[in-house]
Tab-separated table of C-alpha atoms and ligand atoms in Angstrom:
chain	number	residue	atom	x	y	z
A	1	SER	CA	-13.601	60.873	55.335
A	2	GLY	CA	-11.842	59.448	52.118
A	3	LEU	CA	-8.100	59.418	50.681
A	4	ARG	CA	-7.128	62.986	49.776
A	5	LEU	CA	-4.781	62.720	46.735
A	6	ASP	CA	-5.239	66.142	45.355
A	7	GLY	CA	-2.470	67.273	47.212
A	8	LEU	CA	-0.245	64.781	45.073
A	9	LEU	CA	-1.780	65.032	41.594
A	10	PRO	CA	-0.044	67.631	38.958
A	11	SER	CA	-2.970	69.299	38.054
A	12	SER	CA	-6.850	69.802	38.689
A	13	PRO	CA	-8.964	66.587	36.982
A	14	THR	CA	-10.092	68.001	33.498
A	15	PRO	CA	-12.986	69.163	33.718
A	16	ASP	CA	-16.529	68.145	31.136
A	17	PRO	CA	-17.478	71.030	29.245
A	18	THR	CA	-20.621	73.106	30.728
A	19	PRO	CA	-23.568	71.854	28.330
A	20	ASN	CA	-23.895	74.007	25.281
A	21	GLN	CA	-20.320	74.867	25.502
A	22	PRO	CA	-17.533	73.404	22.789
A	23	PHE	CA	-15.352	70.247	23.543
A	24	VAL	CA	-11.947	72.120	23.927
A	25	ILE	CA	-9.402	69.683	22.808
A	26	GLY	CA	-5.718	70.937	23.721
A	27	VAL	CA	-2.802	68.852	21.323
A	28	SER	CA	0.513	69.347	22.745
A	29	GLY	CA	3.668	67.689	21.737
A	30	GLY	CA	7.692	68.019	20.353
A	31	THR	CA	8.404	70.075	16.563
A	32	ALA	CA	7.638	67.550	14.489
A	33	SER	CA	5.712	65.177	16.449
A	34	GLY	CA	2.938	64.974	14.462
A	35	LYS	CA	0.196	67.326	16.233
A	36	THR	CA	-0.968	68.607	12.866
A	37	THR	CA	-1.363	65.179	11.716
A	38	VAL	CA	-3.642	63.666	14.785
A	39	CYS	CA	-5.222	66.976	14.790
A	40	ASP	CA	-6.434	65.890	11.262
A	41	MET	CA	-7.427	62.493	12.322
A	42	ILE	CA	-9.765	63.303	14.763
A	43	ILE	CA	-11.735	66.190	12.507
A	44	GLN	CA	-11.826	63.532	9.451
A	45	GLN	CA	-13.568	60.445	12.265
A	46	LEU	CA	-16.124	63.519	13.445
A	47	HIS	CA	-16.973	64.850	10.028
A	48	ASP	CA	-20.301	64.992	11.229
A	49	HIS	CA	-19.740	67.577	14.251
A	50	ARG	CA	-18.429	71.234	13.245
A	51	VAL	CA	-15.084	70.961	14.608
A	52	VAL	CA	-12.099	73.597	13.534
A	53	LEU	CA	-8.250	74.056	14.473
A	54	VAL	CA	-6.445	76.733	16.371
A	55	ASN	CA	-3.000	76.664	16.043
A	56	GLN	CA	-0.723	77.975	19.010
A	57	ASP	CA	1.585	78.577	16.096
A	58	SER	CA	-0.475	81.152	14.537
A	59	PHE	CA	-0.015	83.389	17.486
A	60	TYR	CA	3.970	83.394	16.848
A	61	ARG	CA	4.647	87.511	17.864
A	62	GLY	CA	6.256	88.980	14.884
A	63	LEU	CA	10.079	90.225	15.076
A	64	ARG	CA	10.903	93.815	15.475
A	65	PRO	CA	13.601	95.314	12.661
A	66	GLU	CA	16.147	94.410	15.148
A	67	GLU	CA	15.515	90.534	15.840
A	68	LEU	CA	14.984	90.284	12.199
A	69	GLU	CA	18.854	90.914	11.828
A	70	ARG	CA	19.481	88.849	14.388
A	71	VAL	CA	17.178	86.147	13.547
A	72	HIS	CA	19.580	83.421	14.620
A	73	GLU	CA	19.591	84.316	17.885
A	74	TYR	CA	15.844	84.161	18.578
A	75	ASN	CA	14.306	81.527	20.325
A	76	PHE	CA	11.039	80.710	19.295
A	77	ASP	CA	10.830	77.945	21.855
A	78	HIS	CA	10.414	79.847	24.506
A	79	PRO	CA	6.866	80.744	25.872
A	80	ASP	CA	7.516	83.902	25.824
A	81	ALA	CA	7.511	84.106	22.006
A	82	PHE	CA	3.774	83.485	21.540
A	83	ASP	CA	1.355	86.170	22.972
A	84	THR	CA	-0.560	84.094	24.771
A	85	GLU	CA	-3.131	86.429	25.978
A	86	GLN	CA	-3.904	87.220	22.139
A	87	LEU	CA	-4.334	83.156	22.230
A	88	LEU	CA	-6.382	83.340	25.385
A	89	GLU	CA	-8.427	85.885	24.472
A	90	CYS	CA	-9.665	84.562	20.925
A	91	MET	CA	-10.604	80.937	22.532
A	92	ARG	CA	-12.572	82.697	24.855
A	93	LYS	CA	-13.981	84.302	22.195
A	94	LEU	CA	-14.621	81.020	20.299
A	95	ILE	CA	-15.811	78.844	23.555
A	96	SER	CA	-18.152	81.396	24.360
A	97	GLY	CA	-19.801	81.127	20.314
A	98	GLN	CA	-18.551	83.940	18.669
A	99	GLY	CA	-16.636	84.104	15.570
A	100	VAL	CA	-12.128	84.947	15.454
A	101	HIS	CA	-10.173	86.334	13.450
A	102	VAL	CA	-7.323	84.417	13.670
A	103	PRO	CA	-3.590	86.082	12.383
A	104	ILE	CA	-1.742	83.910	9.346
A	105	TYR	CA	1.924	82.923	10.560
A	106	ASP	CA	4.467	83.272	7.776
A	107	PHE	CA	7.561	80.708	9.011
A	108	LYS	CA	9.688	82.214	6.356
A	109	LYS	CA	9.056	86.084	6.906
A	110	HIS	CA	8.808	85.438	10.653
A	111	GLN	CA	6.260	87.847	10.207
A	112	ARG	CA	2.099	87.597	10.586
A	113	SER	CA	0.240	89.127	7.479
A	114	SER	CA	-0.502	92.970	8.039
A	115	ASP	CA	-4.123	92.348	5.275
A	116	SER	CA	-4.593	88.934	5.889
A	117	PHE	CA	-6.370	86.689	8.701
A	118	ARG	CA	-8.175	83.166	8.683
A	119	GLN	CA	-11.985	83.519	9.779
A	120	VAL	CA	-12.657	80.822	12.455
A	121	ASN	CA	-16.342	80.093	13.178
A	122	ALA	CA	-17.957	78.864	16.691
A	123	SER	CA	-18.445	74.698	16.576
A	124	ASP	CA	-19.363	72.220	18.489
A	125	VAL	CA	-15.324	70.972	18.891
A	126	ILE	CA	-12.194	73.640	19.108
A	127	ILE	CA	-8.943	71.944	19.128
A	128	LEU	CA	-6.137	73.627	19.544
A	129	GLU	CA	-2.985	72.035	18.654
A	130	GLY	CA	0.884	73.479	19.594
A	131	ILE	CA	4.227	72.512	21.223
A	132	LEU	CA	3.305	75.036	23.827
A	133	VAL	CA	-0.089	74.735	24.702
A	134	PHE	CA	-0.005	72.807	28.158
A	135	HIS	CA	2.286	75.901	29.486
A	136	ASP	CA	0.223	78.431	30.543
A	137	GLN	CA	-2.108	77.714	33.139
A	138	GLY	CA	-4.832	79.998	31.421
A	139	VAL	CA	-4.573	78.433	28.579
A	140	ARG	CA	-4.386	74.516	29.850
A	141	ASP	CA	-7.533	75.576	32.048
A	142	LEU	CA	-9.782	76.077	29.518
A	143	MET	CA	-9.260	72.243	27.806
A	144	ASN	CA	-11.689	69.407	28.082
A	145	MET	CA	-8.723	66.725	27.269
A	146	LYS	CA	-5.218	67.485	26.575
A	147	ILE	CA	-3.406	65.027	24.768
A	148	PHE	CA	0.619	64.828	24.001
A	149	VAL	CA	1.732	63.609	21.161
A	150	ASP	CA	4.813	61.510	21.856
A	151	THR	CA	7.494	61.027	19.092
A	152	ASP	CA	11.019	59.531	19.598
A	153	ALA	CA	13.488	62.791	18.941
A	154	ASP	CA	15.045	61.357	16.391
A	155	VAL	CA	11.981	60.724	14.117
A	156	ARG	CA	11.565	64.002	15.355
A	157	LEU	CA	14.664	65.844	14.038
A	158	ALA	CA	14.712	64.348	10.535
A	159	ARG	CA	10.822	65.305	10.113
A	160	ARG	CA	12.316	69.040	11.262
A	161	ILE	CA	14.780	68.702	8.699
A	162	ARG	CA	13.253	68.082	6.372
A	163	ARG	CA	9.988	70.100	6.709
A	164	ASP	CA	12.170	73.289	7.247
A	165	THR	CA	13.701	72.516	4.004
A	166	VAL	CA	11.425	72.144	2.165
A	167	GLU	CA	9.075	74.374	3.287
A	168	ARG	CA	10.125	76.911	6.090
A	169	GLY	CA	12.865	78.126	2.855
A	170	ARG	CA	15.655	77.151	5.722
A	171	ASP	CA	19.393	75.616	4.722
A	172	ILE	CA	20.345	72.201	6.873
A	173	ASN	CA	22.967	73.831	8.729
A	174	SER	CA	20.891	76.627	9.882
A	175	VAL	CA	17.731	73.684	11.230
A	176	LEU	CA	20.915	71.816	12.875
A	177	GLU	CA	22.423	74.756	14.747
A	178	GLN	CA	18.764	75.963	15.757
A	179	TYR	CA	17.947	72.457	17.178
A	180	ALA	CA	20.966	72.600	19.739
A	181	LYS	CA	20.877	75.695	20.050
A	182	PHE	CA	17.260	76.550	20.996
A	183	VAL	CA	14.475	74.003	19.844
A	184	LYS	CA	16.498	70.889	22.056
A	185	PRO	CA	16.868	72.759	25.422
A	186	ALA	CA	13.104	74.298	25.189
A	187	PHE	CA	11.731	70.589	24.764
A	188	ASP	CA	13.449	69.595	27.903
A	189	ASP	CA	13.108	72.886	30.271
A	190	PHE	CA	9.220	73.689	28.803
A	191	VAL	CA	7.641	71.324	26.289
A	192	LEU	CA	8.983	67.578	27.858
A	193	PRO	CA	7.117	69.282	31.926
A	194	SER	CA	4.336	70.160	30.494
A	195	LYS	CA	3.491	66.141	29.988
A	196	LYS	CA	1.841	65.438	33.128
A	197	TYR	CA	-0.616	67.799	32.484
A	198	ALA	CA	-1.888	65.342	29.169
A	199	ASP	CA	-5.331	63.079	30.021
A	200	VAL	CA	-4.069	61.192	26.829
A	201	ILE	CA	-0.483	59.903	25.777
A	202	ILE	CA	-0.528	58.799	22.035
A	203	PRO	CA	3.199	56.587	21.300
A	204	ARG	CA	3.714	57.230	17.660
A	205	GLY	CA	1.814	60.512	17.096
A	206	GLY	CA	-0.511	59.616	13.639
A	207	ASP	CA	0.632	56.615	13.494
A	208	ASN	CA	-0.992	55.624	16.424
A	209	HIS	CA	-4.987	54.863	14.578
A	210	VAL	CA	-6.206	52.334	17.801
A	211	ALA	CA	-5.506	55.580	20.460
A	212	ILE	CA	-7.070	57.852	17.708
A	213	ASP	CA	-10.240	55.870	17.586
A	214	LEU	CA	-10.280	55.617	21.202
A	215	ILE	CA	-9.917	59.257	21.803
A	216	VAL	CA	-12.650	60.068	18.460
A	217	GLN	CA	-15.199	57.705	20.613
A	218	HIS	CA	-14.636	59.684	23.989
A	219	ILE	CA	-15.151	63.057	22.295
A	220	ARG	CA	-18.445	61.278	20.521
A	221	THR	CA	-19.240	60.104	23.712
A	222	LYS	CA	-18.861	63.374	25.721
A	223	LEU	CA	-20.497	65.425	23.063
A	224	GLY	CA	-23.586	62.711	23.120
A	225	GLN	CA	-23.814	63.959	27.123
A	226	HIS	CA	-23.921	67.417	26.116
A	227	ASP	CA	-26.932	66.967	23.224
A	228	LEU	CA	-28.841	64.532	26.406
A	229	CYS	CA	-27.864	67.790	28.701
A	230	LYS	CA	-29.179	70.533	26.357
A	231	ILE	CA	-32.530	67.836	25.228
A	232	TYR	CA	-32.780	66.700	29.409
A	233	PRO	CA	-31.036	69.398	31.654
A	234	ASN	CA	-32.677	67.728	34.813
A	235	VAL	CA	-31.401	64.965	33.437
A	236	TYR	CA	-27.544	63.624	34.808
A	237	VAL	CA	-25.913	61.969	32.984
A	238	ILE	CA	-23.166	58.904	34.381
A	239	GLN	CA	-19.457	59.884	33.938
A	240	SER	CA	-17.382	57.133	32.044
A	241	THR	CA	-13.711	56.668	33.292
A	242	PHE	CA	-10.817	57.074	30.644
A	243	GLN	CA	-7.637	55.580	29.553
A	244	ILE	CA	-5.194	53.810	27.119
B	1	CTP	N1	9.978	78.280	14.628
B	1	CTP	C1	10.444	78.932	13.180
B	1	CTP	N2	10.713	79.906	12.808
B	1	CTP	C2	9.485	80.697	13.005
B	1	CTP	C3	9.123	80.263	14.151
B	1	CTP	C4	8.792	78.800	14.756
B	1	CTP	O1	11.425	77.700	13.226
B	1	CTP	N3	9.463	81.929	13.019
B	1	CTP	C5	10.033	76.866	15.137
B	1	CTP	C6	10.221	76.440	16.505
B	1	CTP	O2	11.412	76.743	15.977
B	1	CTP	C7	8.841	75.343	17.012
B	1	CTP	C8	8.110	74.793	16.038
B	1	CTP	O3	8.476	76.315	14.449
B	1	CTP	O4	10.109	74.492	17.491
B	1	CTP	C9	7.240	74.615	16.004
B	1	CTP	O5	6.230	74.370	14.770
B	1	CTP	P1	5.856	72.891	14.836
B	1	CTP	O6	5.138	72.177	16.295
B	1	CTP	O7	7.629	71.947	14.850
B	1	CTP	O8	5.005	72.601	13.777
B	1	CTP	P2	4.373	71.655	13.622
B	1	CTP	O9	3.393	71.202	12.171
B	1	CTP	O10	2.238	72.141	14.586
B	1	CTP	O11	4.429	69.981	14.359
B	1	CTP	P3	3.504	68.936	13.953
B	1	CTP	O12	4.455	68.153	13.294
B	1	CTP	O13	3.787	68.485	15.232
B	1	CTP	O14	2.387	68.479	12.959
């Protein structure tokens, strides 16, 4: 019998989707690493397929009044800040071909909209993006490809200061305080350790066009195999291996 490596691997290998199921891509990385840009570029290049984006941020729990009063003590970077059960249910429905209502989250109010949702339809490719999408094993197991966007911490902090002061109604002191107290420690404790689950690590995020091109090529190959499997269910397709 051959050499068994499975005990040495950090997780079971990412599986291919079964025919007729959408291809699920997880995109993780630290705050302001460029996850959204990477997702947008993938979506743009896959314009001839039905692709939907689901943001983990949409599943932030709304704060209770007593938590809102002390919002500076709330850790938005801890896994418990998200309703992961609801995220799982939503992803499972999408994977089974049903449309879903995704909550709309307001970063200024730290609340979900009480009366509106985003309608997300069934599709060929589902991209799930967020700082902690590789943390929960149940969520991880739904993914057919895992991408980690690796951007230097100083670049991320600079982007975060700009974004939070311009778009999320914060002042620079509160951004720096939150970063030192919660964002950086949680990155070290939860985000960085989940990098080991990634199939592909993209240095420099959205600036890395070569990596995005390779990833899109791989997705196209997998989607093509899907289509072949649908037409010729009894024919085996030889799998290609993929590394950057
Ligand atoms: N956050 C916050 N206030 C809230 C909810 C979340 O400040 N009410 C912050 C958390 O501290 C967390 C960040 O939002 O670090 C998560 O969003 P981030 O990943 O930075 O946003 P994206 O736009 O998804 O990132 P990217 O720039 O990589 O696309």
